[in-house]
Each structure stands twice: as C-alpha cells, then as structure tokens.
Coordinates of C-alpha atoms in Angstrom, one line a residue:
X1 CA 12.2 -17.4 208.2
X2 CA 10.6 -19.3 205.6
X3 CA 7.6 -17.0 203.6
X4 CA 5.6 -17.1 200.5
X5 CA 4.0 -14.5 198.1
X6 CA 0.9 -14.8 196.5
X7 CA -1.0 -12.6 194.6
X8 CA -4.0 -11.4 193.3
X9 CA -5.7 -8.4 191.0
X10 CA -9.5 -8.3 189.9
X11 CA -10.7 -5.8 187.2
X12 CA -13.8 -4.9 185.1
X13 CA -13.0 -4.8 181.5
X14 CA -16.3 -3.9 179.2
X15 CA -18.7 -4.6 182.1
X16 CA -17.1 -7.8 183.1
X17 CA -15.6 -8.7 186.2
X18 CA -12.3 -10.9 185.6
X19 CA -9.9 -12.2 188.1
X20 CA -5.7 -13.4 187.6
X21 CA -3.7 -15.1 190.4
X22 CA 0.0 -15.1 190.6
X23 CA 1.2 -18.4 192.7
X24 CA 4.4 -17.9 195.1
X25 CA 6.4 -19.3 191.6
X26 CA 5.5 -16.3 189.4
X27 CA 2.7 -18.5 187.7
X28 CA -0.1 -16.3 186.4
X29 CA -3.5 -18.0 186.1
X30 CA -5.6 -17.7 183.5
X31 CA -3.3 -16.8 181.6
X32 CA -5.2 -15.1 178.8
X33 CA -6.2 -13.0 181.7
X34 CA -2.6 -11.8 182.4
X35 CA -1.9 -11.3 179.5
X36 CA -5.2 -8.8 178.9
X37 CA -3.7 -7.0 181.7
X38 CA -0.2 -6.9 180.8
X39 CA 0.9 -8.2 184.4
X40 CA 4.1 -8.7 184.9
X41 CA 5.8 -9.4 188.5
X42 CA 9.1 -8.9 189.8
X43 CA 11.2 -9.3 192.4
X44 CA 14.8 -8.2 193.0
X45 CA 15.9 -8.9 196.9
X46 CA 13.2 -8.4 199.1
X47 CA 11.4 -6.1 196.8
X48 CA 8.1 -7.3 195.0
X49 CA 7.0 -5.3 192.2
X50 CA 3.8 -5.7 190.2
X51 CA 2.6 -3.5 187.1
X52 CA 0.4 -3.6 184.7
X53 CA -0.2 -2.2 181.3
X54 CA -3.4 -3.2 179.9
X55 CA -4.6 -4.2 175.9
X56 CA -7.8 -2.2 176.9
X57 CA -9.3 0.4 179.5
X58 CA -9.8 -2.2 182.9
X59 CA -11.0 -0.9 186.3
X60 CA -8.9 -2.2 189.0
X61 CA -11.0 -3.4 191.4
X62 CA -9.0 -5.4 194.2
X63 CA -5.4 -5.9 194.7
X64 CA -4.3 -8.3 196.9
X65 CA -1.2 -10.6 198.1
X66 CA -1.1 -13.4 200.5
X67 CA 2.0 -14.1 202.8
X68 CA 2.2 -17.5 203.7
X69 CA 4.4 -17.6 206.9
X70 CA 4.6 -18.8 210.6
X71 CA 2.3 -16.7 212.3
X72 CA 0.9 -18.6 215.1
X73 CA 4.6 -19.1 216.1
X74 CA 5.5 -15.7 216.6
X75 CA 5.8 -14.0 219.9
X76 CA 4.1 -10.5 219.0
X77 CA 2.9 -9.1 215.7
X78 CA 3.2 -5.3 215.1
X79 CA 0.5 -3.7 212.9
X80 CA 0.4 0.1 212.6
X81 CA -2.4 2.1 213.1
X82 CA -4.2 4.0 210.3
X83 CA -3.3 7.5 211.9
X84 CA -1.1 9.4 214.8
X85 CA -3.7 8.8 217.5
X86 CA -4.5 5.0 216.6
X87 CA -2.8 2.5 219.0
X88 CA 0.2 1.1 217.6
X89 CA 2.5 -1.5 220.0
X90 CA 3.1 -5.1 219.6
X91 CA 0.3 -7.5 220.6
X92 CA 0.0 -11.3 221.2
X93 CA -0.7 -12.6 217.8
X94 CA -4.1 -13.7 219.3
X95 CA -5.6 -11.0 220.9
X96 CA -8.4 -9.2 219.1
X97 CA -8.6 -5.7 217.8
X98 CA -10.6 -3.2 219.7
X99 CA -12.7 -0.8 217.5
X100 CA -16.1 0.1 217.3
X101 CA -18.3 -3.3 216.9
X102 CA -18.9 -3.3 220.6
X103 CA -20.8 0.6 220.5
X104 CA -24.0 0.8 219.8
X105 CA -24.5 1.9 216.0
X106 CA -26.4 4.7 217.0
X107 CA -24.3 6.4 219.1
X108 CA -21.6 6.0 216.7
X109 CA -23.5 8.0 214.3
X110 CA -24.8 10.6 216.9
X111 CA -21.3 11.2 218.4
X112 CA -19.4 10.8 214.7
X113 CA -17.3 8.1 216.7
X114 CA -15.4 6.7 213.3
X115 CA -15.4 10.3 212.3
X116 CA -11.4 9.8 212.8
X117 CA -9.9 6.4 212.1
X118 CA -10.4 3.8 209.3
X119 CA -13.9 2.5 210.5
X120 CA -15.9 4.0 207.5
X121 CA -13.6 1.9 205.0
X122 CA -12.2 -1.0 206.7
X123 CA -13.4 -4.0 207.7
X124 CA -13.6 -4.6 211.7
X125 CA -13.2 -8.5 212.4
X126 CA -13.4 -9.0 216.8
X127 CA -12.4 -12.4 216.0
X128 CA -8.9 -13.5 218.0
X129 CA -6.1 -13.6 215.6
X130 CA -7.8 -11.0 213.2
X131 CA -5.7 -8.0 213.5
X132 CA -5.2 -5.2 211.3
X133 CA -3.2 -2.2 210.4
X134 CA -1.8 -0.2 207.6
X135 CA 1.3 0.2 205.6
X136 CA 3.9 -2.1 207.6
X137 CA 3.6 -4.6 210.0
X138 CA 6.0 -7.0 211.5
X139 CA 6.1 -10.6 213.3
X140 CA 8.6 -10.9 216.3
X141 CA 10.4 -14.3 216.5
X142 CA 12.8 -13.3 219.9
X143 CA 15.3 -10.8 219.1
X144 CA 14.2 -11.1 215.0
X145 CA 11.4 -10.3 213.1
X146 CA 9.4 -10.8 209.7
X147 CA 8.5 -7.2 208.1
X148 CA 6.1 -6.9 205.3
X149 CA 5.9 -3.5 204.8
X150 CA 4.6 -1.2 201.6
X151 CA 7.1 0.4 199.2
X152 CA 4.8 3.2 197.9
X153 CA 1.2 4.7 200.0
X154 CA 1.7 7.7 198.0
X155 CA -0.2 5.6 194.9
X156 CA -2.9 3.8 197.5
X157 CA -3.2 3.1 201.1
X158 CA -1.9 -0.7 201.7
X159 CA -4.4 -2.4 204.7
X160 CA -2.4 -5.4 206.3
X161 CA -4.8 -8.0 208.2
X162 CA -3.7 -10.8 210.2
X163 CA -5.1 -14.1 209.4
X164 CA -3.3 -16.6 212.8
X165 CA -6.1 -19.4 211.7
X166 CA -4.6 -19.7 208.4
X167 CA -0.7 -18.6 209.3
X168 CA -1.0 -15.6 206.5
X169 CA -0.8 -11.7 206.5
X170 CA -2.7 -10.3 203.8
X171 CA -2.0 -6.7 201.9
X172 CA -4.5 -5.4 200.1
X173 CA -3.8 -2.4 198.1
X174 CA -6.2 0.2 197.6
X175 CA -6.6 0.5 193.5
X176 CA -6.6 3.3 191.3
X177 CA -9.4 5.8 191.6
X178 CA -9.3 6.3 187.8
X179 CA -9.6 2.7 184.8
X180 CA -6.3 2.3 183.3
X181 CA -5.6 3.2 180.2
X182 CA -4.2 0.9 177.1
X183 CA -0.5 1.0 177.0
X184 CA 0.4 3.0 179.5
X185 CA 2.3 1.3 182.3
X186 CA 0.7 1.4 186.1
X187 CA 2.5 -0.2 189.3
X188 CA -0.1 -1.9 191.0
X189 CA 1.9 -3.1 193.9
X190 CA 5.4 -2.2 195.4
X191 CA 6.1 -4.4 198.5
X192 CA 9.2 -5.3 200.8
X193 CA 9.4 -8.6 202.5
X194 CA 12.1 -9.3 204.9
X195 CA 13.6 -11.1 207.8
X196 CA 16.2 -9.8 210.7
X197 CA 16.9 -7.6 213.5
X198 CA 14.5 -5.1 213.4
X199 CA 16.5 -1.9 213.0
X200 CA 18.2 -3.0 210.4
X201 CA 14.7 -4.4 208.9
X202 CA 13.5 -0.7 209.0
X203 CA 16.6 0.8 207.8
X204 CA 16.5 -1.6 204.6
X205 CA 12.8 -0.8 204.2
X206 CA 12.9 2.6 204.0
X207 CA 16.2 2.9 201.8
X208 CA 14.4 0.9 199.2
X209 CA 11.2 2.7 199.7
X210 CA 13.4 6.3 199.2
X211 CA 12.2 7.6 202.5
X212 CA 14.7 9.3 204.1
X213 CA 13.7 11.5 207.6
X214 CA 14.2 15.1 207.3
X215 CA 16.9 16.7 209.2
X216 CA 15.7 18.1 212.6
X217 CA 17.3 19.4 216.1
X218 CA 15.4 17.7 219.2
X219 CA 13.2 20.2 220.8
X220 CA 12.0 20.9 224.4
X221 CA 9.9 23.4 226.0
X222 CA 6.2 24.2 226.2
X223 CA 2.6 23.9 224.5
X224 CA -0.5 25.7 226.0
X225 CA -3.5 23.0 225.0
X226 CA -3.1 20.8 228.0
X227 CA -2.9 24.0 230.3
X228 CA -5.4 25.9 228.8
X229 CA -6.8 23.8 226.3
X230 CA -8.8 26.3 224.3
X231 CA -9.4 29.3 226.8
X232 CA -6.0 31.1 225.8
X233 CA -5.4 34.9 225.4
X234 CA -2.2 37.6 225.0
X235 CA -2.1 38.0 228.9
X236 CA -2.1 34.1 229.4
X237 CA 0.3 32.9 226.8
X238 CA 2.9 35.7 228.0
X239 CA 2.7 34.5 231.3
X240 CA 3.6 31.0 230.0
X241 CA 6.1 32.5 228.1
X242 CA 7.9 34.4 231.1
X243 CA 7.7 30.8 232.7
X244 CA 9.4 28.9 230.1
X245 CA 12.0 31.6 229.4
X246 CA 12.8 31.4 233.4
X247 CA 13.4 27.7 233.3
X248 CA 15.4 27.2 230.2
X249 CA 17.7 29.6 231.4
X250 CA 18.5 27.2 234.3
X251 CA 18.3 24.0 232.2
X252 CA 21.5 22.9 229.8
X253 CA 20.0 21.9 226.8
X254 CA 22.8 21.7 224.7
X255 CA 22.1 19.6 221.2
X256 CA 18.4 21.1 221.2
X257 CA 16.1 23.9 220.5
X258 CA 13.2 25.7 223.1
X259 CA 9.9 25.6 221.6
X260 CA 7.3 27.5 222.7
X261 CA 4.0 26.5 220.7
X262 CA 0.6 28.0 220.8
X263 CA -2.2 25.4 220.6
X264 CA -6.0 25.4 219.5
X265 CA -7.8 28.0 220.8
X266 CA -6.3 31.7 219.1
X267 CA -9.2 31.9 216.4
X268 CA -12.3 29.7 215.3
X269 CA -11.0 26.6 213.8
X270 CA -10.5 28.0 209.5
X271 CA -10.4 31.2 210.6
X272 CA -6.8 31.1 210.8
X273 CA -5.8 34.6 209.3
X274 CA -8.4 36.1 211.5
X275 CA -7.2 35.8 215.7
X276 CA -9.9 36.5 218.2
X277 CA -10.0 40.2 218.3
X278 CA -10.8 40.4 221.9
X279 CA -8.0 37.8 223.2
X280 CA -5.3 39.0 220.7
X281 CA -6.1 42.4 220.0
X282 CA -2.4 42.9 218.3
X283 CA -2.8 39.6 216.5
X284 CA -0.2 36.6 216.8
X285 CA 3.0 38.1 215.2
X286 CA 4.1 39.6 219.0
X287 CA 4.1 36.3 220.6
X288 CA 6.5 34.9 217.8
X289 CA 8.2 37.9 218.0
X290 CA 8.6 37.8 222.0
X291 CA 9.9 34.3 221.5
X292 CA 12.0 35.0 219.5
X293 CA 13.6 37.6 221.9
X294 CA 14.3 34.9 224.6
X295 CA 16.1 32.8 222.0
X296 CA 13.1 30.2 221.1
X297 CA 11.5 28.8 218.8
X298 CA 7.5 29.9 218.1
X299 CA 5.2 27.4 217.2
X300 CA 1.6 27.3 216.0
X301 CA -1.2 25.0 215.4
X302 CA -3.6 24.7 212.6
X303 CA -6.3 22.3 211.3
X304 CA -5.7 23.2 207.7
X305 CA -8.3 20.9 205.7
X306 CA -11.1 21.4 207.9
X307 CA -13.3 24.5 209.6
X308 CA -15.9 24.9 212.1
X309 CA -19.6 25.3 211.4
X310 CA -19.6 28.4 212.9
X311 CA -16.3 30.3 211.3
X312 CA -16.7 32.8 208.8
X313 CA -15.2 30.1 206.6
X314 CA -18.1 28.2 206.3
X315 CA -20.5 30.8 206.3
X316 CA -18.8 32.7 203.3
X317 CA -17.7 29.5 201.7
X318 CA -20.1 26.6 201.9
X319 CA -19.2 25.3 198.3
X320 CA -16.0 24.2 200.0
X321 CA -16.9 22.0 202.2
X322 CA -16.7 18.8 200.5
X323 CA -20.2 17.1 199.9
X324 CA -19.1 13.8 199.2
X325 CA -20.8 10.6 201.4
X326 CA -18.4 9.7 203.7
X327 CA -17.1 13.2 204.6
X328 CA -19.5 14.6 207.0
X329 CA -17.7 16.4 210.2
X330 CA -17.5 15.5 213.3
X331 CA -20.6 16.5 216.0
X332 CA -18.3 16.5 219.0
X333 CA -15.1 18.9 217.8
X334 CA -16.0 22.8 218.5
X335 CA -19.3 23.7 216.8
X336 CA -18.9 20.3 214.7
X337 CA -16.3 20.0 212.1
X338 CA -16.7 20.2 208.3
X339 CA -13.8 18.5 205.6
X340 CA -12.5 21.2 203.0
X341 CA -12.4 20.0 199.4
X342 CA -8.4 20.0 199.2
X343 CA -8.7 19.7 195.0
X344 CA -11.3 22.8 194.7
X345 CA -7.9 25.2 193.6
X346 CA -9.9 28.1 195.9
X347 CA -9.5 26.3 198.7
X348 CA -5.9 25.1 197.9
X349 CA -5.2 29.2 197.5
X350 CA -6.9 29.7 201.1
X351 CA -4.9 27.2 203.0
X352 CA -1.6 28.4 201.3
X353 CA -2.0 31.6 202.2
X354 CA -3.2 30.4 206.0
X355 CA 0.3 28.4 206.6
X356 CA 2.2 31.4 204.5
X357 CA 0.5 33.9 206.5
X358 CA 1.7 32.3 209.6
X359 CA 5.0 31.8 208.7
X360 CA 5.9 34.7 206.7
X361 CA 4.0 37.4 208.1
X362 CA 3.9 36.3 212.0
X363 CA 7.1 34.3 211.9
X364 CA 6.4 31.4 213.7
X365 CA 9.2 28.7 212.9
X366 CA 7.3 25.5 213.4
X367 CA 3.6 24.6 212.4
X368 CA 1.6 21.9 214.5
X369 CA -0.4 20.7 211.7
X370 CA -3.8 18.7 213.0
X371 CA -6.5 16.2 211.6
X372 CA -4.8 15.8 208.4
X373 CA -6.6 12.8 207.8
X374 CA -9.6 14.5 206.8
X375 CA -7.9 15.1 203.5
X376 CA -8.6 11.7 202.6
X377 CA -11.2 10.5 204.5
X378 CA -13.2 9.6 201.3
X379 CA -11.7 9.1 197.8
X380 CA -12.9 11.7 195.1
X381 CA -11.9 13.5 192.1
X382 CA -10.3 10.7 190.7
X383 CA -7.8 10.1 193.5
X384 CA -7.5 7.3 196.1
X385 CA -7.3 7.8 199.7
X386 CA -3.1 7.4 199.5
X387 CA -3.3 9.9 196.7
X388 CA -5.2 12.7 197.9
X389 CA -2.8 12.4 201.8
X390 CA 0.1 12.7 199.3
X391 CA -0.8 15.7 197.4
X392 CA -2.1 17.7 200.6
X393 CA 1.4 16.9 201.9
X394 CA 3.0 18.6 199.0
X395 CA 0.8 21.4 199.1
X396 CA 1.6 21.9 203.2
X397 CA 5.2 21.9 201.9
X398 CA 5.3 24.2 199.3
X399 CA 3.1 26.8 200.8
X400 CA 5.2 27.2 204.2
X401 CA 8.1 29.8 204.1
X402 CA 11.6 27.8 203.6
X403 CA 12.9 26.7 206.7
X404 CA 10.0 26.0 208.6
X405 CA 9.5 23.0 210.8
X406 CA 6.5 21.2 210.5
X407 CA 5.0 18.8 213.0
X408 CA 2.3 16.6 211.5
X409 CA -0.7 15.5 214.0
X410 CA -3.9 13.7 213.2
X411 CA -1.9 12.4 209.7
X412 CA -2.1 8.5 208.1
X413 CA 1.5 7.5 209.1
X414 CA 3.0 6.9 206.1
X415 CA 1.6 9.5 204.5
X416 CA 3.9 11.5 207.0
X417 CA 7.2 9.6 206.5
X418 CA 10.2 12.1 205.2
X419 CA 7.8 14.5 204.7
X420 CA 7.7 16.5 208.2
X421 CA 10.0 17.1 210.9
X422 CA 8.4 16.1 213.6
X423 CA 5.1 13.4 213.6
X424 CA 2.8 12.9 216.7
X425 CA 2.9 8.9 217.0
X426 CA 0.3 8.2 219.8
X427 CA -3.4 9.3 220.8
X428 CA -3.7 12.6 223.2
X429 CA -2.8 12.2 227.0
X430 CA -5.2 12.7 229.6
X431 CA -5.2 14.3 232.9
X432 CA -5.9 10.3 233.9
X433 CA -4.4 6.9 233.6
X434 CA -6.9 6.0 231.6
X435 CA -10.2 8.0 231.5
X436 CA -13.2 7.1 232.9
X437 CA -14.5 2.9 232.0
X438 CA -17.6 3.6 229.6
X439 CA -14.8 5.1 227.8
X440 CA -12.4 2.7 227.3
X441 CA -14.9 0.7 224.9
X442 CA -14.9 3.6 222.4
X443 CA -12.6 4.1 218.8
X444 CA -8.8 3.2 219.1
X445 CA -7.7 6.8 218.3
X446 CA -9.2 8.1 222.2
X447 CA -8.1 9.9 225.2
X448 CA -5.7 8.0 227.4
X449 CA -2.5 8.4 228.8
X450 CA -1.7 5.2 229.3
X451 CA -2.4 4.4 225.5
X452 CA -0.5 7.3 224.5
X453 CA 2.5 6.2 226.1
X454 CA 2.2 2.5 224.7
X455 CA 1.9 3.9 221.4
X456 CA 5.0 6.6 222.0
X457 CA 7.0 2.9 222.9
X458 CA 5.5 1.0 220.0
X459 CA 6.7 3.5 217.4
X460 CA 9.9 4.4 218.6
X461 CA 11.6 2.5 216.0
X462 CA 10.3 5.3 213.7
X463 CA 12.3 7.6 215.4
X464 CA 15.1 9.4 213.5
X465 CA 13.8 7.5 210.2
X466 CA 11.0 8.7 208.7
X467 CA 10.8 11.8 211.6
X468 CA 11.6 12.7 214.9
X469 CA 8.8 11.2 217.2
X470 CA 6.1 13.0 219.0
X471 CA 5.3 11.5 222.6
X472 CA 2.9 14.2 223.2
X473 CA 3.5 16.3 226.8
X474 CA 4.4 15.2 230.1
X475 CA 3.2 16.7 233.3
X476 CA 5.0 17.4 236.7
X477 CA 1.9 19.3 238.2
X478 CA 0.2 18.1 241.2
X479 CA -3.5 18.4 239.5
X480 CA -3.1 15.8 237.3
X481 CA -4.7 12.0 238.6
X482 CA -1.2 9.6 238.3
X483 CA 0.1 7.5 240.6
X484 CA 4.0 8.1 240.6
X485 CA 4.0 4.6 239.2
X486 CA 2.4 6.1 236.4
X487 CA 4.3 9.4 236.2
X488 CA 7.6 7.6 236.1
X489 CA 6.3 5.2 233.3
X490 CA 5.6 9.0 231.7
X491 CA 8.7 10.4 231.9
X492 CA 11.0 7.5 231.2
X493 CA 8.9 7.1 227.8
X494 CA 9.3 10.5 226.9
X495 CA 12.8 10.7 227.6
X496 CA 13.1 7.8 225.9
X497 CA 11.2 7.4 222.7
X498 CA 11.4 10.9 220.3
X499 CA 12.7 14.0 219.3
X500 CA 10.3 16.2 221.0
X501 CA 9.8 16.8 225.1
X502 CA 7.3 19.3 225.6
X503 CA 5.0 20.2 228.9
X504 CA 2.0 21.9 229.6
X505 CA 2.9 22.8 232.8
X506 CA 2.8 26.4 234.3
X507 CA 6.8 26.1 234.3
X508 CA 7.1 29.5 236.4
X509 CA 5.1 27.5 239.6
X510 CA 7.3 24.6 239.6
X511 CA 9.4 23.8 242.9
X512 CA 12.8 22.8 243.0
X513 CA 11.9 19.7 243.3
X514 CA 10.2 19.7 240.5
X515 CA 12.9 21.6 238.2
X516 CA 15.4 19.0 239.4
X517 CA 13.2 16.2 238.1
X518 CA 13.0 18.3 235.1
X519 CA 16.7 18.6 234.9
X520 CA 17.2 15.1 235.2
X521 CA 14.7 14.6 232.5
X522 CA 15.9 16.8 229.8
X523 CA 19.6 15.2 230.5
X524 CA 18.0 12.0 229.7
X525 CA 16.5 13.1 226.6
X526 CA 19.4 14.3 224.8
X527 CA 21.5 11.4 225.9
X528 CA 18.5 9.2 223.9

C-alpha cells in the first residue's frame, strides 16, 4: 500500500511566528528555517523520527504530518477513542463522527456534557469523511490494513483526523508545554507507519514503541456497581460474597483467578481512607480479608485525582482542587466532581497513601482505578496533556504495594498501554439496549450496552498486548430489558474479547439454568 509522509512544525522564536515543511523526500523548506530549528528527520523501517535542537529558545507551536494514502478505497477506518468509555470500532470511511455539535451549547455547559472526553480541546468536524481519534488508527483494505500509529504519548497526545475528501490522515502532535531550549535535543515526533495483517501490524507497533502488556491471569467473578450501584453496605456485600463463593465452587475455572471487587459507593468519592461509618462500621479490611478466606481475589475501586464537593477533602483542602480553566468538575457525578492538582506534592502524598492504604493496610489485591482522565484534562505546570497522564501513571504505580493488580477505567488509552493489568476498553453498560432516544444524541463516552459491546469488539486486538481487556459486566438476571438477541450478542463478546468476565448478578439467586449458561460461558472464556 502505497503512502506518503509529510511534515510540518511551527514555532515562535523572539515574538515571531515561523513555519518549516518537510516534503515526503526529506526536503526541508525554508531552509534557514530548519536549520534555526535544528530539524532533522529520520526514518529507519516503518519508524519516522523527528527532533529538533534549536540555535535559540523557540515555542513549539504545531506539529503536524500528512499521510497521503488511499483512503476513499478502504473498506473501514479504525480511529481510537480518546478514553476507555469513547466508542472505538471500525466505521465506513464516510460516516460522520457523533459528538456534541448536535446539543444545545447550553445544556452542554449545565450538565458538564464534555466534562469527560476530548470536546474541550479537539476540534468536532460532523462533516462525512471527517473522523477522528487518538494515538493509532488504521485503514482496512480486506484481510490487510494501513496503521499509522504514535511511537511515544508519554511526551504529547497525538490526535489522528481523517481527511476521505483529500485521501490523507493527518497526526498532529500536541507540542511541548515548556520553549525549547538551545542545544539541547527534543523529539518532536516519533511515528510508525505500516502495512499488513493487522496482528502482526500491532505486534510490530508496539515492539518498536517498547510497550510490552504486563503479565496477568484472566479473572472472573463479581463487582457490586451494576447490582447496587452506590447503595452498598457490610451486610449487602457479604451476601454477594456468600453468592459468588457458592458458585465458583461449582464452576472449573482452571487458568483464572475469582475476583470479587467492591465498587463506588463505600465512602464519599476522596474520602477514600475514611469508609462510611454507618455502612462499614469495621472498615474495608474484613471484606478483603473474607475474600481471601474463600480463595479470591479482593478488589476495590477508587477515583484517585478527583473528589466530591461535599467530602471532607474538599472542605479541608480547597487549595487542591486545581483552578485552572478547563478543569471545572462535572455537575452530574455525586455532589459534582472537582479535579485534584496531581503536581501540588500534598496531593501527590494524599493519593499515595489512599492506594497504599488500600493495599497494604486492607489488602485488597487489585485496584479499579476510575476517571483518570481528569489528570490531564487541561495542560499546566509546564506539562502537556500526554505528560501529565504519564506521570499520574507512574505515581499509581509506585504508590501501590508490590504485586498489586491494577485495572485502569476512565484512562486516555495509550496512556494505559503496559502500564496496568487490566484496561476497561468500552463505555458502561446499561440495564437497556440502548438507553432511552434523547439520549443517544449525547457525548460518545455514554451509557449503552450496545455501544459498550461494539467497543469491547473494536478493541479486542488490544488484548494481551498492551493489557488484558475489560468488557465491562454481563448479566443473566431477568430485570434487565434485553432481548435474548441481545443477551447472546452480550455473552459471546465477553467470552470473546478480554481478560476479564465479571457479573453483577446476585450469583446466589441464579437457577440452574442459569449457572449452566454460566458454565458454558466461563468455558468459553478461557478457551479465548
């Protein structure tokens, strides 16, 4: 498959805004330019590399390249979505990206509808043929496909658009927060560009890009949110745990580990070292403790870089809540949500000792980590957006006690790659097909099974590369508003497309019939 590279970096050097292109030959233009800028390309394979080390201090302003290829020819284009929860599956290479443009601006402010994808800092085009994603994206030509993919989102989030009038995909890099300084030596741009089947696509991608996923037994069993969402106690979550205990011990599950995992709802959202008195009056440590007993894992969610207006966080700590435009919380979540300054080193201290606390002094093996996008949801402190995801990543990491799973939820994709056992890959599922219509026009990151499960198929390639996928939770239960069409389409994807196959079932009330389907089910997933 025939494609060509061009380039392009702007900059601001003593108040003046200068431009250099770099044709598909190498060619740089103006030349005295390039040569202010110290750009150099290079290629070697299907890696493109371009630095920079500038005579002078220059603010980076744009970086850009241009590949020239056959786009209207393809049969599908794959472009992933900014987050977990935004919809990622192969499309026609015509079809328009849904977003936000059709909501009313108001409401969108009212309800804090961009609050959790890329709508505050990326351009929306409704036009057919104007897609857009971030950090890889691939054309399908049959059984082969064109990947132009990012070798490095730890220095800058890479946004891929989709230009079908013009036959070109276009990567923009996001640039350094900071000017560059004379002499010292920046990479700018780090891209592969490649054509094949697409395993093998993926599997020379990520080699080159270092990324290799983290070691990680699949896992079955339980989580409470879709049962209980946030109304859980002591006396509820045992229940669920006598439940789970009864039917793994009539399952074989050979080749993976139980999980049972406590969801949103044990303490105000930043509270975390401080569970609701009233439902857990002997704190969490007994229910990782009575997991334990039955042989299980014990899981645990947190929100780590955000609190609730009305925790005793943000009452005792207003100062760090970040204040920067862009970062306000979102209205709908709780009692509204407020972003923690992750580079104030007081709240870097408080979140360590939240995700220690929970691992070394209650001993929960595996943390469900949630809206880590609002780590970068506006650049600050001299980072970039790529930059600030990748430091909160290391800090997660080297504040959990060794050994610990961790399943990333809410987290810019790439961001996650290698760096987490398990990744959620899709939006939330409903107790619907497909919630209610007036819904269906909102953000791409919302409620809906069957979006969910398109997404769980769409990123299935990740699989086993850069983590073991998240589906999110099937059901079996009677209350929940499928057709068995549907529930089938549930169950095969699940089986089918990850590492993790967890319910939120009351697993004690199931029938027969209902453990043999669940039988038949986890035999499937560990034959995937």
């Amino acid at each position: 498959m025939k494609a060509r590279i061009s380039l392009v970096v702007e900059y601001v050097r003593d108040g003046k805004r200068r431009c250099v292109g770099v044709d598909a030959a190498g060619d740089a233009r103006p030349a005295d330019a390039a040569r202010e800028l110290g750009l150099v390309t290079r290629r070697r394979g299907d890696c493109w590399r371009v630095e920079a080390t500038p005579a002078a201090p220059v603010l980076v302003t744009r970086i850009a390249a241009a590949l020239a290829c056959d786009v209207r020819g393809a049969d599908a284009i794959y472009l992933n979505g900014y987050q977990s929860w935004t919809d990622s599956y192969e499309r026609p290479v015509w079809a328009s990206m849904p977003g936000l443009t059709r909501v009313p601006a108001p409401l969108v402010k009212k309800h804090r509808l961009d609050w959790s994808g890329d709508y505050r800092f990326t351009r929306e085009d409704p036009l057919p043929g104007r897609q857009h994603g971030f950090g890889y994206a691939y054309l399908r030509y049959g059984a082969r496909v064109l990947l132009a993919a990012s070798l490095d989102e730890a220095s800058g989030f890479t946004t891929i658009r989709e230009d079908a009038p013009r036959n070109l995909l276009e990567l923009e890099k996001e640039p350094p927060a900071l000017a560059l300084l004379p002499g010292k030596k920046r990479e700018l741009m780090a891209l592969f560009v490649s054509d094949g089947e697409l395993g093998a696509v993926l599997d020379a991608w990520l080699a080159a890009a270092g990324v290799q996923a983290l070691p990680a037994r699949k896992v079955i069993g339980y989580t409470s949110w879709y049962r209980h969402y946030g109304d859980i106690d002591w006396g509820v979550l045992t229940d669920d745990l006598e439940g789970l205990a009864r039917v793994a011990g009539q399952v074989s599950h050979e080749g993976a580990d139980v999980l049972f995992q406590v969801d949103d709802g044990y303490a105000k959202v930043g509270d975390w070292t401080r569970p609701d008195p009233t439902r857990f009056p002997q704190g969490m440590a007994p229910l990782a403790e009575a997991a334990h007993r039955e042989g299980m894992l014990a899981g645990i969610w947190q929100a780590p870089f955000i609190c609730e207006r009305e925790s005793a966080l943000a009452a005792a700590h207003p100062d760090w809540v970040l204040g920067v435009p862009g970062s306000e919380g979102a209205a709908f979540n709780w009692s509204g949500a407020l972003v923690l300054d992750t580079l104030n080193p007081e709240v870097r201290d408080y979140v360590a000792e939240c995700l220690r606390a929970a691992t070394e002094d209650w001993g929960f093996d595996l943390l469900k980590l949630d809206f880590l996008f609002a780590a970068c949801m506006v650049a600050h402190g001299g980072k970039n957006r790529g930059e600030l995801m990748a430091d909160a990543v290391g800090l997660i990491r080297a504040s959990v006690a060794p050994g610990t799973r961790l399943l990333f939820c809410g987290v810019p994709l790439m961001s996650a790659f290698g760096a987490c056992e398990y990744c959620r890959v899709g939006c939330d599922v409903g107790l619907d097909w497909d919630d209610k219509p007036h819904m269906r026009l909102l953000h791409r990151e919302r409620v809906s099974t069957k979006t969910s499960l398109a997404d769980a198929r769409g990123r299935a390639h990740l699989d086993g590369r850069a983590f073991g996928c998240d589906p999110d939770v099937f059901f079996l239960r009677e209350d929940v508003r499928l057709t068995p069409t549907q529930r089938a389409q549930m169950l095969g994807t699940d089986a089918r497309s990850g590492s993790v196959l967890l319910t939120s079932d009351d697993m004690g009330a199931w029938t027969q019939e209902q453990l043999a389907q669940y039988r038949h089910l986890v035999t499937e997933f560990l034959r995937a």
